Coordinates of C-alpha atoms in Angstrom, one line a residue:
Chain A
X1 CA 19.9 25.4 -47.8
X2 CA 22.5 23.6 -45.8
X3 CA 22.1 21.9 -42.5
X4 CA 24.5 22.0 -39.5
X5 CA 25.2 18.8 -37.8
X6 CA 24.5 18.6 -34.0
X7 CA 27.8 19.2 -31.9
X8 CA 27.0 18.2 -28.3
X9 CA 28.6 20.1 -25.5
X10 CA 30.9 17.9 -23.3
X11 CA 29.5 17.6 -19.5
X12 CA 31.8 19.5 -17.1
X13 CA 32.4 19.5 -13.2
X14 CA 30.3 21.9 -11.4
X15 CA 32.3 25.0 -10.3
X16 CA 31.7 25.0 -6.7
X17 CA 31.7 21.9 -4.6
X18 CA 28.3 20.7 -3.5
X19 CA 28.7 17.3 -2.4
X20 CA 31.0 16.3 0.7
X21 CA 31.0 17.3 4.4
X22 CA 32.3 20.8 4.3
X23 CA 29.7 21.9 1.7
X24 CA 27.0 20.3 3.8
X25 CA 27.9 22.3 6.6
X26 CA 28.2 25.3 4.5
X27 CA 24.9 25.2 3.2
X28 CA 22.9 23.7 5.9
X29 CA 24.6 25.0 9.3
X30 CA 25.9 28.4 7.9
X31 CA 23.7 29.0 4.8
X32 CA 22.3 32.3 5.8
X33 CA 22.0 34.8 8.7
X34 CA 19.0 33.1 10.4
X35 CA 20.4 29.4 9.9
X36 CA 23.8 30.8 11.3
X37 CA 22.3 32.1 14.3
X38 CA 20.2 29.0 15.0
X39 CA 23.3 26.8 14.6
X40 CA 25.1 29.0 17.3
X41 CA 21.9 29.1 19.6
X42 CA 21.4 25.3 19.4
X43 CA 25.1 24.6 19.6
X44 CA 25.4 26.8 22.5
X45 CA 22.5 24.9 24.2
X46 CA 24.1 21.4 23.4
X47 CA 27.5 22.5 24.5
X48 CA 26.0 23.7 27.7
X49 CA 23.8 20.5 28.5
X50 CA 25.7 17.6 27.2
X51 CA 28.9 17.9 29.1
X52 CA 26.8 18.4 32.3
X53 CA 24.9 15.1 31.4
X54 CA 28.0 13.2 30.6
X55 CA 29.7 14.4 33.8
X56 CA 26.5 13.4 35.9
X57 CA 26.0 9.9 34.2
X58 CA 29.7 8.6 33.6
X59 CA 32.4 10.7 35.4
X60 CA 30.8 11.3 38.8
X61 CA 28.5 8.1 38.7
X62 CA 29.1 5.4 41.3
X63 CA 29.0 2.0 39.7
X64 CA 28.9 -0.2 42.6
X65 CA 25.7 -1.6 44.1
X66 CA 25.9 0.4 47.6
X67 CA 23.0 2.7 48.0
X68 CA 24.5 4.5 51.0
X69 CA 27.6 5.5 49.1
X70 CA 25.3 6.7 46.4
X71 CA 23.6 9.2 48.4
X72 CA 26.7 10.8 49.4
X73 CA 27.3 14.3 48.1
X74 CA 28.8 14.8 44.7
X75 CA 28.0 11.4 43.5
X76 CA 26.3 11.7 40.2
X77 CA 24.4 8.8 38.5
X78 CA 24.1 5.4 40.5
X79 CA 24.3 2.9 38.2
X80 CA 24.4 0.4 41.1
X81 CA 20.7 0.4 41.2
X82 CA 20.5 -1.3 37.8
X83 CA 23.1 -4.0 38.9
X84 CA 21.1 -4.6 42.1
X85 CA 17.7 -4.5 40.5
X86 CA 18.1 -5.7 37.0
X87 CA 16.7 -9.2 37.2
X88 CA 13.5 -7.7 38.9
X89 CA 13.1 -5.0 36.1
X90 CA 13.7 -7.4 33.3
X91 CA 11.8 -10.4 34.4
X92 CA 9.3 -9.0 36.9
X93 CA 7.5 -11.2 39.4
X94 CA 8.6 -14.5 37.7
X95 CA 10.1 -16.8 40.3
X96 CA 13.8 -16.1 40.7
X97 CA 15.1 -19.5 40.2
X98 CA 13.1 -20.1 37.1
X99 CA 14.1 -17.0 35.4
X100 CA 16.2 -18.8 32.9
X101 CA 13.0 -19.8 31.4
X102 CA 11.8 -16.4 30.4
X103 CA 15.4 -15.9 29.1
X104 CA 15.2 -18.9 26.8
X105 CA 11.7 -18.3 25.5
X106 CA 12.1 -14.6 24.9
X107 CA 15.7 -15.5 23.0
X108 CA 13.7 -18.0 20.8
X109 CA 11.1 -15.4 20.0
X110 CA 13.3 -12.5 19.3
X111 CA 15.6 -14.7 17.0
X112 CA 12.7 -15.8 15.1
X113 CA 11.5 -12.6 14.8
X114 CA 14.6 -11.1 13.5
X115 CA 15.0 -14.2 11.1
X116 CA 11.3 -13.4 9.7
X117 CA 12.4 -9.8 8.7
X118 CA 14.9 -11.3 6.2
X119 CA 13.8 -12.4 2.8
X120 CA 15.4 -15.8 3.0
X121 CA 12.6 -16.7 5.3
X122 CA 9.6 -15.5 3.5
X123 CA 8.4 -19.1 2.5
X124 CA 5.3 -20.9 3.4
X125 CA 7.1 -23.1 6.2
X126 CA 7.6 -19.7 8.4
X127 CA 4.1 -20.2 9.5
X128 CA 4.9 -23.7 10.8
X129 CA 8.0 -22.3 12.5
X130 CA 6.0 -19.4 14.1
X131 CA 3.4 -22.4 15.2
X132 CA 6.2 -24.3 16.7
X133 CA 7.8 -21.4 18.6
X134 CA 4.7 -19.9 20.1
X135 CA 3.7 -23.3 21.6
X136 CA 7.4 -23.7 22.9
X137 CA 7.3 -20.2 24.4
X138 CA 4.0 -20.8 26.1
X139 CA 5.1 -24.5 27.3
X140 CA 8.2 -23.0 28.6
X141 CA 6.6 -20.0 30.3
X142 CA 3.8 -21.7 31.7
X143 CA 5.5 -24.7 32.8
X144 CA 3.5 -27.7 34.0
X145 CA 5.0 -30.1 31.4
X146 CA 8.6 -31.4 30.8
X147 CA 9.2 -31.3 34.5
X148 CA 8.8 -27.5 34.6
X149 CA 7.2 -25.9 37.7
X150 CA 4.0 -24.4 36.8
X151 CA 4.1 -20.4 36.6
X152 CA 0.6 -18.6 36.4
X153 CA 0.4 -16.0 33.8
X154 CA -0.3 -13.3 36.4
X155 CA 3.6 -13.7 37.4
X156 CA 4.7 -13.1 34.0
X157 CA 6.5 -9.7 33.6
X158 CA 9.2 -7.4 32.4
X159 CA 11.0 -7.6 28.9
X160 CA 9.6 -11.1 28.0
X161 CA 6.1 -10.0 28.7
X162 CA 6.4 -6.6 26.7
X163 CA 7.9 -8.4 23.5
X164 CA 5.3 -11.3 23.7
X165 CA 2.5 -8.9 23.9
X166 CA 3.9 -6.4 21.2
X167 CA 4.6 -9.5 18.9
X168 CA 1.3 -11.1 19.1
X169 CA -0.7 -7.9 18.9
X170 CA 1.3 -6.8 15.8
X171 CA 0.8 -10.2 14.1
X172 CA -2.7 -10.2 14.8
X173 CA -3.9 -6.6 14.1
X174 CA -2.3 -6.4 10.8
X175 CA -4.3 -8.8 9.0
X176 CA -7.4 -7.7 10.9
X177 CA -6.8 -4.0 10.2
X178 CA -6.5 -4.9 6.3
X179 CA -10.0 -6.6 6.7
X180 CA -11.3 -3.6 8.4
X181 CA -10.0 -1.3 5.9
X182 CA -11.2 -3.2 2.9
X183 CA -14.8 -3.7 4.8
X184 CA -14.9 0.0 5.1
X185 CA -14.4 0.6 1.2
X186 CA -16.9 -2.2 0.5
X187 CA -20.0 -1.7 -1.6
X188 CA -21.9 -4.0 0.6
X189 CA -23.6 -1.6 3.3
X190 CA -23.9 -4.0 6.3
X191 CA -20.2 -4.7 6.1
X192 CA -19.3 -1.1 5.5
X193 CA -21.5 0.1 8.5
X194 CA -20.0 -3.0 10.8
X195 CA -16.5 -1.5 10.1
X196 CA -17.2 2.0 10.4
X197 CA -18.9 1.7 13.7
X198 CA -15.9 -0.7 15.1
X199 CA -13.4 1.8 13.9
X200 CA -15.1 4.9 15.4
X201 CA -16.1 3.3 18.6
X202 CA -12.6 1.9 19.2
X203 CA -11.0 5.1 18.6
X204 CA -13.4 7.1 20.8
X205 CA -11.9 5.7 23.9
X206 CA -8.3 5.7 25.3
X207 CA -6.4 2.3 25.3
X208 CA -6.4 2.4 29.1
X209 CA -10.3 2.2 29.2
X210 CA -10.2 -0.5 26.6
X211 CA -7.8 -2.4 28.5
X212 CA -10.0 -1.9 31.8
X213 CA -13.3 -2.8 30.1
X214 CA -11.6 -5.8 28.6
X215 CA -10.1 -6.8 32.0
X216 CA -12.8 -5.9 34.6
X217 CA -16.1 -5.8 32.5
X218 CA -15.6 -8.5 30.1
X219 CA -15.7 -11.3 32.8
X220 CA -19.1 -10.1 34.0
X221 CA -20.6 -11.4 30.7
X222 CA -19.2 -14.8 31.2
X223 CA -21.0 -17.6 32.8
X224 CA -20.2 -18.4 36.3
X225 CA -16.8 -20.2 36.8
X226 CA -15.5 -19.4 33.4
X227 CA -12.4 -17.4 33.6
X228 CA -10.7 -15.9 30.8
X229 CA -6.8 -15.7 31.3
X230 CA -5.9 -12.1 32.1
X231 CA -3.2 -12.3 29.2
X232 CA -5.7 -13.2 26.8
X233 CA -8.1 -10.2 27.6
X234 CA -5.3 -7.9 27.6
X235 CA -4.1 -9.4 24.1
X236 CA -7.6 -8.8 22.7
X237 CA -7.6 -5.4 24.0
X238 CA -4.5 -3.9 22.5
X239 CA -5.1 -6.1 19.2
X240 CA -8.5 -4.6 18.7
X241 CA -7.5 -1.0 19.6
X242 CA -4.4 -0.9 17.2
X243 CA -6.6 -2.8 14.6
X244 CA -8.6 0.4 14.5
X245 CA -5.8 2.9 14.1
X246 CA -4.0 0.5 11.6
X247 CA -7.3 0.0 9.4
X248 CA -7.4 3.8 8.8
X249 CA -3.8 3.9 8.0
X250 CA -4.1 1.3 5.4
X251 CA -7.4 3.1 4.1
X252 CA -5.6 6.1 3.4
X253 CA -3.1 3.9 1.4
X254 CA -6.2 2.5 -0.3
X255 CA -7.7 5.8 -1.3
X256 CA -4.4 7.0 -2.9
X257 CA -4.5 4.2 -5.4
X258 CA -5.9 5.9 -8.9
X259 CA -9.2 4.2 -10.0
X260 CA -7.8 3.5 -13.2
X261 CA -5.8 0.7 -11.6
X262 CA -8.8 -1.1 -10.6
X263 CA -10.6 -0.4 -13.9
X264 CA -7.6 -1.8 -15.6
X265 CA -7.6 -5.0 -13.6
X266 CA -11.3 -5.2 -14.4
X267 CA -10.8 -5.0 -17.9
X268 CA -8.4 -7.8 -17.4
X269 CA -10.9 -9.9 -16.0
X270 CA -9.4 -9.9 -12.5
X271 CA -11.8 -10.6 -9.7
X272 CA -12.3 -8.5 -6.5
X273 CA -9.8 -10.7 -4.4
X274 CA -7.3 -11.0 -7.3
X275 CA -7.3 -7.1 -7.9
X276 CA -7.0 -6.3 -4.3
X277 CA -4.2 -9.0 -3.6
X278 CA -2.2 -8.5 -6.7
X279 CA -2.7 -4.8 -7.6
X280 CA -4.3 -2.6 -5.0
X281 CA -2.6 -3.9 -1.8
X282 CA 0.9 -4.2 -2.8
X283 CA 0.8 -0.5 -4.0
X284 CA -1.2 0.8 -1.1
X285 CA 0.9 -1.1 1.5
X286 CA 4.0 0.1 -0.1
X287 CA 2.8 3.6 0.2
X288 CA 1.8 3.5 4.1
X289 CA 4.7 1.6 5.6
X290 CA 5.9 4.5 7.5
X291 CA 2.2 4.7 8.9
X292 CA 2.3 1.2 9.7
X293 CA 5.4 1.0 11.3
X294 CA 4.3 3.7 13.3
X295 CA 1.5 1.8 14.5
X296 CA 4.0 -1.1 15.4
X297 CA 6.2 0.9 17.2
X298 CA 3.2 2.5 19.3
X299 CA 2.0 -1.1 20.1
X300 CA 5.4 -1.9 21.4
X301 CA 5.1 1.1 23.7
X302 CA 1.3 0.7 24.5
X303 CA 2.2 -2.6 26.3
X304 CA 3.3 -0.4 29.2
X305 CA -0.4 0.3 30.1
X306 CA -1.2 -3.2 31.1
X307 CA 0.2 -2.3 34.5
X308 CA -3.6 -1.2 34.9
X309 CA -4.5 -4.8 35.2
X310 CA -1.6 -5.7 37.4
X311 CA 0.5 -7.2 34.6
X312 CA 3.9 -5.9 35.4
X313 CA 5.8 -5.6 32.2
X314 CA 8.9 -3.5 31.7
X315 CA 7.6 -0.2 32.9
X316 CA 5.5 -1.9 35.6
X317 CA 8.3 -4.0 36.9
X318 CA 10.6 -1.0 37.2
X319 CA 8.0 0.9 39.3
X320 CA 7.6 -2.2 41.3
X321 CA 11.3 -3.0 41.9
X322 CA 12.1 0.6 42.9
X323 CA 8.9 1.3 44.7
X324 CA 8.9 -1.3 47.1
X325 CA 12.7 -0.8 48.2
X326 CA 13.3 2.1 50.2
X327 CA 16.8 2.1 49.9
X328 CA 16.8 2.5 45.9
X329 CA 13.4 4.4 45.6
X330 CA 15.2 7.9 45.1
X331 CA 17.2 6.5 42.2
X332 CA 14.3 6.4 39.7
X333 CA 16.2 8.4 36.9
X334 CA 18.8 5.8 36.3
X335 CA 16.1 3.2 36.2
X336 CA 14.0 5.0 33.6
X337 CA 17.1 5.7 31.6
X338 CA 17.8 2.1 31.8
X339 CA 14.5 1.0 30.3
X340 CA 14.4 3.9 28.0
X341 CA 17.5 2.5 26.4
X342 CA 15.9 -0.9 26.1
X343 CA 12.8 0.5 24.4
X344 CA 14.7 2.8 22.3
X345 CA 16.7 -0.2 21.0
X346 CA 13.8 -2.0 19.9
X347 CA 11.9 0.8 18.5
X348 CA 14.8 2.2 16.8
X349 CA 15.5 -1.1 15.2
X350 CA 12.0 -1.4 14.0
X351 CA 12.5 2.0 12.5
X352 CA 15.5 1.3 10.6
X353 CA 13.8 -1.9 9.2
X354 CA 10.8 0.0 8.2
X355 CA 13.6 2.2 6.1
X356 CA 15.0 -1.0 4.6
X357 CA 11.1 -2.2 3.8
X358 CA 10.3 1.1 2.1
X359 CA 13.4 0.8 0.0
X360 CA 12.3 -2.6 -1.0
X361 CA 9.0 -1.8 -1.8
X362 CA 9.7 1.2 -4.0
X363 CA 12.2 -0.6 -6.0
X364 CA 9.8 -0.3 -9.3
X365 CA 9.6 3.5 -8.7
X366 CA 13.4 4.1 -9.4
X367 CA 13.8 5.9 -12.8
Chain B
X1 CA -23.2 -8.7 -43.5
X2 CA -22.9 -10.8 -40.7
X3 CA -24.7 -10.1 -37.3
X4 CA -23.5 -7.2 -35.6
X5 CA -21.1 -7.6 -32.7
X6 CA -21.9 -4.8 -30.8
X7 CA -25.7 -3.5 -30.6
X8 CA -26.9 -0.2 -28.9
X9 CA -30.7 -0.2 -28.7
X10 CA -31.8 3.0 -27.6
X11 CA -29.3 3.2 -24.9
X12 CA -29.6 6.0 -22.3
X13 CA -27.4 7.0 -19.3
X14 CA -27.6 9.4 -16.4
X15 CA -24.9 10.6 -13.9
X16 CA -27.2 11.2 -10.8
X17 CA -30.6 12.4 -11.5
X18 CA -29.8 15.3 -13.6
X19 CA -26.9 14.8 -16.1
X20 CA -28.2 12.9 -19.0
X21 CA -25.0 11.9 -20.5
X22 CA -26.0 9.2 -23.3
X23 CA -29.2 10.0 -25.0
X24 CA -31.1 7.3 -27.1
X25 CA -27.8 5.8 -28.6
X26 CA -28.6 3.5 -31.6
X27 CA -25.5 2.0 -33.1
X28 CA -24.5 -1.4 -34.7
X29 CA -21.1 -2.4 -35.0
X30 CA -20.0 -5.2 -37.4
X31 CA -17.4 -7.8 -36.7
X32 CA -14.1 -6.4 -38.0
X33 CA -15.3 -2.9 -38.5
X34 CA -13.0 -0.1 -37.6
X35 CA -14.8 2.8 -36.0
X36 CA -13.5 6.1 -34.7
X37 CA -15.7 8.3 -32.4
X38 CA -15.0 12.1 -32.4
X39 CA -16.5 15.0 -30.8
X40 CA -15.9 17.8 -28.3
X41 CA -15.1 17.0 -24.8
X42 CA -18.3 16.2 -22.5
X43 CA -19.9 14.7 -25.3
X44 CA -20.1 11.1 -24.0
X45 CA -17.6 9.7 -26.3
X46 CA -15.6 7.8 -23.4
X47 CA -18.8 7.1 -21.5
X48 CA -20.1 5.2 -24.7
X49 CA -17.2 3.0 -24.9
X50 CA -16.7 2.4 -21.3
X51 CA -20.3 0.9 -21.4
X52 CA -19.3 -1.9 -23.8
X53 CA -17.2 -3.5 -21.0
X54 CA -19.6 -2.3 -18.3
X55 CA -17.0 0.1 -16.8
X56 CA -20.0 2.3 -16.8
X57 CA -23.8 1.1 -16.3
X58 CA -26.5 2.2 -18.5
X59 CA -29.8 2.9 -16.9
X60 CA -32.3 2.4 -20.3
X61 CA -32.1 0.4 -23.4
X62 CA -30.1 -2.8 -24.6
X63 CA -26.7 -3.2 -25.0
X64 CA -25.6 -6.5 -26.5
X65 CA -21.9 -7.4 -26.9
X66 CA -20.9 -10.6 -28.5
X67 CA -24.3 -12.2 -28.2
X68 CA -24.5 -11.2 -24.5
X69 CA -26.8 -8.7 -23.3
X70 CA -25.0 -6.6 -20.6
X71 CA -27.2 -6.4 -17.3
X72 CA -26.6 -7.1 -13.7
X73 CA -25.6 -10.5 -14.1
X74 CA -22.0 -10.7 -13.0
X75 CA -21.2 -13.9 -15.1
X76 CA -22.2 -12.2 -18.2
X77 CA -20.0 -9.2 -17.6
X78 CA -16.9 -11.5 -16.9
X79 CA -17.6 -13.1 -20.2
X80 CA -17.8 -10.1 -22.2
X81 CA -14.6 -8.7 -20.3
X82 CA -12.7 -11.7 -21.5
X83 CA -13.6 -10.7 -25.3
X84 CA -13.2 -6.9 -24.9
X85 CA -9.7 -5.3 -24.5
X86 CA -9.2 -1.7 -23.5
X87 CA -6.3 1.0 -23.8
X88 CA -6.7 4.0 -21.6
X89 CA -5.7 7.6 -21.9
X90 CA -3.5 7.1 -18.7
X91 CA -2.0 3.8 -19.7
X92 CA -3.1 2.3 -16.4
X93 CA -0.1 -0.1 -16.0
X94 CA 0.6 -1.7 -12.7
X95 CA 3.7 0.3 -11.7
X96 CA 5.0 -2.2 -9.0
X97 CA 5.2 -5.1 -11.7
X98 CA 7.7 -5.5 -14.5
X99 CA 6.4 -5.2 -18.1
X100 CA 6.4 -9.0 -18.5
X101 CA 4.5 -9.3 -15.3
X102 CA 2.2 -6.8 -16.3
X103 CA 1.2 -8.8 -19.3
X104 CA 1.4 -12.4 -17.8
X105 CA -0.9 -11.4 -14.7
X106 CA -4.2 -12.1 -16.5
X107 CA -3.4 -15.1 -18.6
X108 CA -1.9 -16.9 -15.5
X109 CA -4.5 -15.7 -13.0
X110 CA -7.8 -15.5 -15.1
X111 CA -6.9 -17.7 -17.8
X112 CA -5.2 -20.3 -15.9
X113 CA -2.1 -20.6 -18.4
X114 CA 1.0 -22.2 -17.0
X115 CA 3.8 -19.7 -16.5
X116 CA 5.8 -20.7 -19.4
X117 CA 3.0 -20.4 -21.9
X118 CA 1.9 -17.1 -20.5
X119 CA 5.5 -15.9 -20.9
X120 CA 5.5 -16.9 -24.7
X121 CA 2.3 -15.2 -25.3
X122 CA 3.7 -12.0 -23.7
X123 CA 6.6 -11.9 -25.7
X124 CA 5.0 -12.6 -28.8
X125 CA 2.7 -9.6 -28.2
X126 CA 5.6 -7.6 -26.8
X127 CA 7.3 -8.2 -30.2
X128 CA 4.1 -7.5 -32.1
X129 CA 4.5 -3.9 -30.6
X130 CA 8.2 -3.7 -31.0
X131 CA 9.0 -3.4 -27.5
X132 CA 10.3 -6.9 -26.6
X133 CA 13.5 -5.8 -25.3
X134 CA 11.9 -3.8 -22.4
X135 CA 10.2 -6.8 -20.7
X136 CA 12.3 -6.7 -17.6
X137 CA 11.8 -2.9 -17.1
X138 CA 9.2 -1.4 -14.8
X139 CA 6.8 0.8 -16.5
X140 CA 7.8 4.2 -14.9
X141 CA 11.3 3.4 -16.5
X142 CA 9.6 3.7 -20.1
X143 CA 8.5 6.6 -22.0
X144 CA 4.8 7.5 -22.5
X145 CA 4.8 5.9 -26.0
X146 CA 6.3 2.7 -24.9
X147 CA 4.1 2.5 -22.0
X148 CA 1.2 2.9 -24.1
X149 CA 2.7 0.2 -26.4
X150 CA 3.1 -2.0 -23.4
X151 CA -0.7 -1.4 -22.7
X152 CA -1.8 -2.2 -25.9
X153 CA 0.2 -5.6 -25.8
X154 CA -1.4 -6.2 -22.3
X155 CA -4.7 -5.9 -23.7
X156 CA -3.9 -8.1 -26.8
X157 CA -2.5 -11.1 -24.5
X158 CA -6.1 -12.2 -23.6
X159 CA -6.9 -12.5 -27.6
X160 CA -9.9 -10.2 -27.3
X161 CA -12.3 -9.9 -30.2
X162 CA -13.1 -6.2 -29.5
X163 CA -10.4 -3.4 -28.8
X164 CA -11.5 -0.3 -27.1
X165 CA -9.3 2.8 -27.2
X166 CA -10.2 5.7 -25.0
X167 CA -8.1 8.8 -26.3
X168 CA -4.8 6.4 -26.5
X169 CA -2.5 9.3 -27.6
X170 CA -3.9 12.4 -25.9
X171 CA -1.3 11.8 -22.8
X172 CA 1.6 11.5 -25.1
X173 CA 3.8 14.1 -26.4
X174 CA 3.9 14.7 -30.0
X175 CA 7.1 12.6 -31.2
X176 CA 5.5 9.7 -29.3
X177 CA 2.2 9.7 -31.0
X178 CA 3.3 8.2 -34.2
X179 CA 4.8 5.0 -32.8
X180 CA 1.5 4.4 -31.0
X181 CA -0.6 5.1 -34.0
X182 CA 1.6 3.0 -36.0
X183 CA 0.8 0.1 -33.8
X184 CA -2.9 0.7 -33.9
X185 CA -2.7 0.9 -37.7
X186 CA -0.9 -2.5 -37.9
X187 CA -3.7 -3.9 -35.4
X188 CA -6.5 -2.5 -37.6
X189 CA -5.1 -4.4 -40.5
X190 CA -5.3 -7.7 -38.7
X191 CA -9.1 -8.2 -38.7
X192 CA -9.8 -7.1 -35.0
X193 CA -12.7 -5.1 -34.2
X194 CA -11.6 -1.6 -33.3
X195 CA -13.5 1.3 -31.6
X196 CA -11.4 4.2 -31.0
X197 CA -12.0 7.7 -29.4
X198 CA -9.5 10.0 -30.5
X199 CA -8.8 13.5 -31.9
X200 CA -6.3 12.2 -34.4
X201 CA -8.1 12.5 -37.5
X202 CA -5.3 11.5 -39.8
X203 CA -5.7 8.4 -38.1
X204 CA -9.4 8.1 -38.8
X205 CA -8.7 9.1 -42.4
X206 CA -6.2 6.0 -42.7
X207 CA -8.1 3.2 -41.0
X208 CA -11.7 3.9 -40.1
X209 CA -14.5 2.3 -41.8
X210 CA -17.0 4.6 -40.1
X211 CA -16.6 7.8 -38.2
X212 CA -19.1 8.8 -35.5
X213 CA -19.5 12.3 -34.6
X214 CA -21.1 12.7 -31.0
X215 CA -22.1 15.9 -29.3
X216 CA -24.1 16.2 -25.9
X217 CA -24.6 12.7 -25.5
X218 CA -26.1 11.9 -28.8
X219 CA -24.9 10.4 -32.4
X220 CA -25.2 13.4 -34.3
X221 CA -23.7 12.0 -37.7
X222 CA -22.1 8.9 -38.8
X223 CA -20.2 8.3 -42.1
X224 CA -17.3 7.1 -44.0
X225 CA -14.2 9.1 -43.3
X226 CA -14.1 10.6 -47.0
X227 CA -17.8 11.5 -46.8
X228 CA -17.7 12.9 -43.3
X229 CA -14.7 15.0 -43.6
X230 CA -15.1 16.2 -47.0
X231 CA -18.9 16.4 -46.9
X232 CA -20.3 16.7 -43.4
X233 CA -24.2 16.7 -43.6
X234 CA -25.0 18.0 -40.2
X235 CA -24.3 21.8 -39.3
X236 CA -22.7 20.8 -36.0
X237 CA -20.3 18.5 -37.8
X238 CA -19.4 21.2 -40.2
X239 CA -18.7 23.5 -37.2
X240 CA -16.7 21.0 -35.4
X241 CA -14.6 20.1 -38.6
X242 CA -14.0 23.8 -39.1
X243 CA -12.4 24.2 -35.7
X244 CA -10.2 21.1 -35.7
X245 CA -9.2 20.8 -39.2
X246 CA -8.0 24.5 -39.3
X247 CA -4.7 24.2 -37.6

């Protein structure tokens, strides 16, 4: 019996182009009857709405800060309200002459935040840098030293307050939620029950009531004369709240790790802490990066609720800036668009960063 | 004959209240012995070997491994685990670490070896299973047979006295079974105590000192491979062998 040799068929190009812009449009926008109909309907809606919006926002807009001229007939958006009020919106009730201080402090914080996101900075001395930056931040904002005038925390506001609350809440709630998630899966009944009760209690109430309780009820339990700074109360409230939510996200990731991983680690002699730190958590956290980033973005926007305790962060500062001035009160759309842009810039950056983190974390899974 | 390295003395285990998974197991395994455990699924074979490194707890009886009685004492369990290596059916490699990192993890973190020594030892084991060129790859970039060989190398890095194999080739496609069995045969010839749960009867015939047949949680028959395959003493063993050796 003669055997034949294996003659491989040479690879050829596909007959119809499937990669590129035109093929994408062909398959995604005009693929079948329903898709084509949807393209026309939504395309039509966009064609109707977007030019109207651009007309209002740009072509018919009035750019100078003259509220009477803005109220004239046929004028579109009045961006003058921003040029007039931007300092009040961005810095809140911080004293006008001292507003360079929150500017400097916030720039310091944002710079270190962005730097911390890059690999080059993931070294032990980053912790020291953060400690220095935070003490510098509070020193500059609070004043009372270095010849700076003292400004009490209830006057801090606007974007610096939003960024500070979000940053510190995120930094504190992440490690706490790790512990709570691990605690909920612990074999020790006391720890397990404690963590479960914590999560269920906090998730049972809205953030606004947690802030309310932290701010108004908490001081009732303190001895007479002892006041806890309002910022601290609010920080504790937001941090505890997000810890409960993030703990559940992380627990979902922990549950998805096959039991075999922990068994293999056990047979290799690794302790509980070593197993969690080197085997389980890296895999679990890589899996739930989208969920965690979601929580971070939610924290950033939850800061807007601190208005309830009279801290005027970005959203509260806007309401205060426009509400108290009868001239500009009707131009709230432009104001909200302005702060929406600011929120969007921050939240979208976090979102993009999340995609980068996911790609890094999943390097090992590429075949 | 020296002292047995593993002793099962009337060991019983239940899952919950009703499922009696190991029934009156009496077994002695000598140092350097190669044991193959076979039987139908659900017979308790995996549970038996998982009791040896305390991945499962037994409720009755005594189990002594390398001179240490396995009970609730955590230190004793850790001591035993340093001497017992295990290879799983699903490989259980750590997918987020490279092959080399998988192997050096335990020697560095548990054995407290310096990195260079751990890497040298890891490369030695990788060469032993003939997969040294894949050291920087991630497990998911390797084929099943390669992954299982890495798993074997990982277990060997701790120089265990006893190696447990829980159906190591059951998740592999047929072409790759040979490469893993070759590694196991070579290991067997180097004097390590091996306990292997497998359906590969060719491997049992080639390497085993004793074949143990289990069904419904108890040891039905144990004998040398020649005796067991050619001259089964028990009805149940005859029945089992007729089914698996038929095709």
